Short mmCIF file of C-alpha atoms in Angstrom, two decimals:
data_model
loop_
_atom_site.label_atom_id
_atom_site.label_comp_id
_atom_site.label_asym_id
_atom_site.label_seq_id
_atom_site.Cartn_x
_atom_site.Cartn_y
_atom_site.Cartn_z
CA MET A 139 -0.32 -0.03 0.13
CA SER A 140 3.27 2.27 0.93
CA THR A 141 3.90 2.57 -2.75
CA ARG A 142 0.47 3.37 -4.27
CA LEU A 143 0.16 5.75 -1.69
CA ASP A 144 3.43 7.71 -2.47
CA ILE A 145 2.14 7.61 -6.64
CA VAL A 146 -1.02 9.57 -4.96
CA PHE A 147 0.60 12.01 -2.91
CA ALA A 148 2.93 12.80 -5.64
CA ALA A 149 0.28 13.14 -7.90
CA LEU A 150 -1.78 15.50 -6.34
CA ALA A 151 1.52 17.36 -5.05
CA ASP A 152 1.23 19.66 -8.06
CA PRO A 153 -0.99 22.41 -8.25
CA THR A 154 -1.93 21.89 -11.75
CA ARG A 155 -2.68 18.29 -10.98
CA ARG A 156 -4.84 19.58 -8.45
CA ARG A 157 -6.73 22.01 -10.03
CA ILE A 158 -7.74 19.47 -12.98
CA LEU A 159 -8.63 17.81 -10.68
CA THR A 160 -10.87 20.87 -9.15
CA MET A 161 -12.20 20.70 -13.15
CA LEU A 162 -13.10 17.09 -13.35
CA LEU A 163 -15.49 17.27 -9.88
CA GLU A 164 -18.19 18.79 -12.18
CA ASP A 165 -18.10 16.75 -14.24
CA ASP A 166 -16.12 14.36 -17.38
CA MET A 167 -14.33 16.07 -19.72
CA ALA A 168 -13.16 15.94 -22.64
CA VAL A 169 -9.16 16.28 -22.31
CA THR A 170 -9.11 19.64 -25.13
CA ASP A 171 -11.80 20.98 -23.01
CA VAL A 172 -9.48 20.19 -19.69
CA ALA A 173 -6.70 22.02 -21.15
CA GLU A 174 -8.08 25.02 -22.35
CA PRO A 175 -8.05 26.22 -18.99
CA PHE A 176 -4.49 25.97 -19.02
CA ASP A 177 -1.40 28.26 -20.59
CA VAL A 178 0.53 25.25 -21.13
CA SER A 179 0.72 22.88 -24.42
CA LEU A 180 -1.93 19.58 -25.07
CA ALA A 181 1.08 17.50 -24.69
CA ALA A 182 1.63 18.85 -20.58
CA ILE A 183 -1.81 18.43 -20.20
CA SER A 184 -1.77 14.75 -21.37
CA LYS A 185 1.10 14.41 -19.53
CA HIS A 186 -0.46 15.82 -15.85
CA LEU A 187 -3.10 13.53 -17.20
CA GLY A 188 -0.79 10.10 -16.92
CA VAL A 189 0.22 11.27 -14.30
CA LEU A 190 -3.14 11.33 -12.55
CA THR A 191 -4.42 7.72 -14.89
CA ASN A 192 -1.85 6.34 -13.43
CA ALA A 193 -2.37 7.31 -9.48
CA GLY A 194 -5.94 5.90 -9.78
CA LEU A 195 -6.89 9.58 -9.39
CA ILE A 196 -9.09 9.75 -12.70
CA SER A 197 -10.21 7.24 -16.06
CA GLN A 198 -9.41 8.34 -19.53
CA GLU A 199 -11.75 7.08 -22.30
CA LYS A 200 -11.77 7.20 -26.09
CA ARG A 201 -15.68 7.59 -27.35
CA GLY A 202 -15.24 7.82 -31.11
CA ARG A 203 -12.20 10.68 -31.46
CA VAL A 204 -12.69 12.59 -28.67
CA LYS A 205 -10.42 11.40 -25.28
CA TRP A 206 -13.02 11.73 -22.31
CA CYS A 207 -10.68 12.13 -18.25
CA LYS A 208 -13.41 11.13 -15.25
CA LEU A 209 -12.52 11.69 -11.58
CA GLU A 210 -12.06 8.17 -9.71
CA PRO A 211 -12.97 9.11 -6.09
CA ASP A 212 -12.20 6.15 -4.55
CA ALA A 213 -8.71 6.41 -5.07
CA LEU A 214 -8.34 8.17 -2.50
CA ARG A 215 -10.01 5.83 -0.11
CA ASP A 216 -6.53 5.02 0.85
CA ALA A 217 -4.52 8.47 1.67
CA SER A 218 -7.73 9.07 3.30
CA VAL A 219 -7.24 6.42 5.04
CA TRP A 220 -3.91 6.98 6.23
CA MET A 221 -4.96 10.41 6.95
CA GLN A 222 -6.99 9.13 9.52
CA GLY A 223 -4.28 7.84 11.44
CA PHE A 224 -3.22 10.79 12.58
CA GLY A 225 -7.11 11.86 13.42
CA GLN A 226 -7.00 14.93 12.41
CA PHE A 227 -9.08 13.76 9.09
CA ASP A 228 -12.65 13.14 8.56
CA GLN A 229 -13.64 10.20 6.71
CA LEU A 230 -13.20 10.68 2.84
CA ASP A 231 -15.64 13.92 1.88
CA LEU A 232 -16.43 15.17 -0.59
CA ASP A 233 -17.77 17.98 -0.37
CA GLY A 234 -14.80 19.04 1.89
CA PHE A 235 -11.77 18.33 -0.95
CA GLU A 236 -13.33 20.25 -3.58
CA ARG A 237 -13.54 23.11 -1.19
CA PHE A 238 -9.82 22.08 -0.52
CA LEU A 239 -8.93 22.34 -3.80
CA GLU A 240 -10.74 25.17 -4.45
CA LYS A 241 -9.01 26.93 -1.49
CA GLU A 242 -5.46 25.96 -3.08
CA LEU A 243 -5.77 26.93 -5.85
CA ARG A 244 -6.93 31.28 -4.74
CA GLN A 245 -3.60 30.65 -3.57
CA PRO A 246 -1.00 32.02 -5.27
CA ASP A 247 1.62 29.84 -5.76
#
């Protein structure tokens, strides 16, 4: 489980990836729509999506010519259980996680 947690936390460490997760909380999105608000190349966003997919935080599915991204919130369960061991965190609360991500996005880097 430690290796899995390492992969999840490494994926969450990047602010761009956290922003992508926040976007996907609303609904599934096409890769091009995910990339739109970022000032980086589509290839760079694809690499971020690959990291998130590898961590199990999102899934990607090709529908026709379009690749879609979907949030996989259950992937955070192990991280949530691990954090609960410190007694400072409640069970996985997706609304709380969304608020946390939105707060992170509002803070300057």
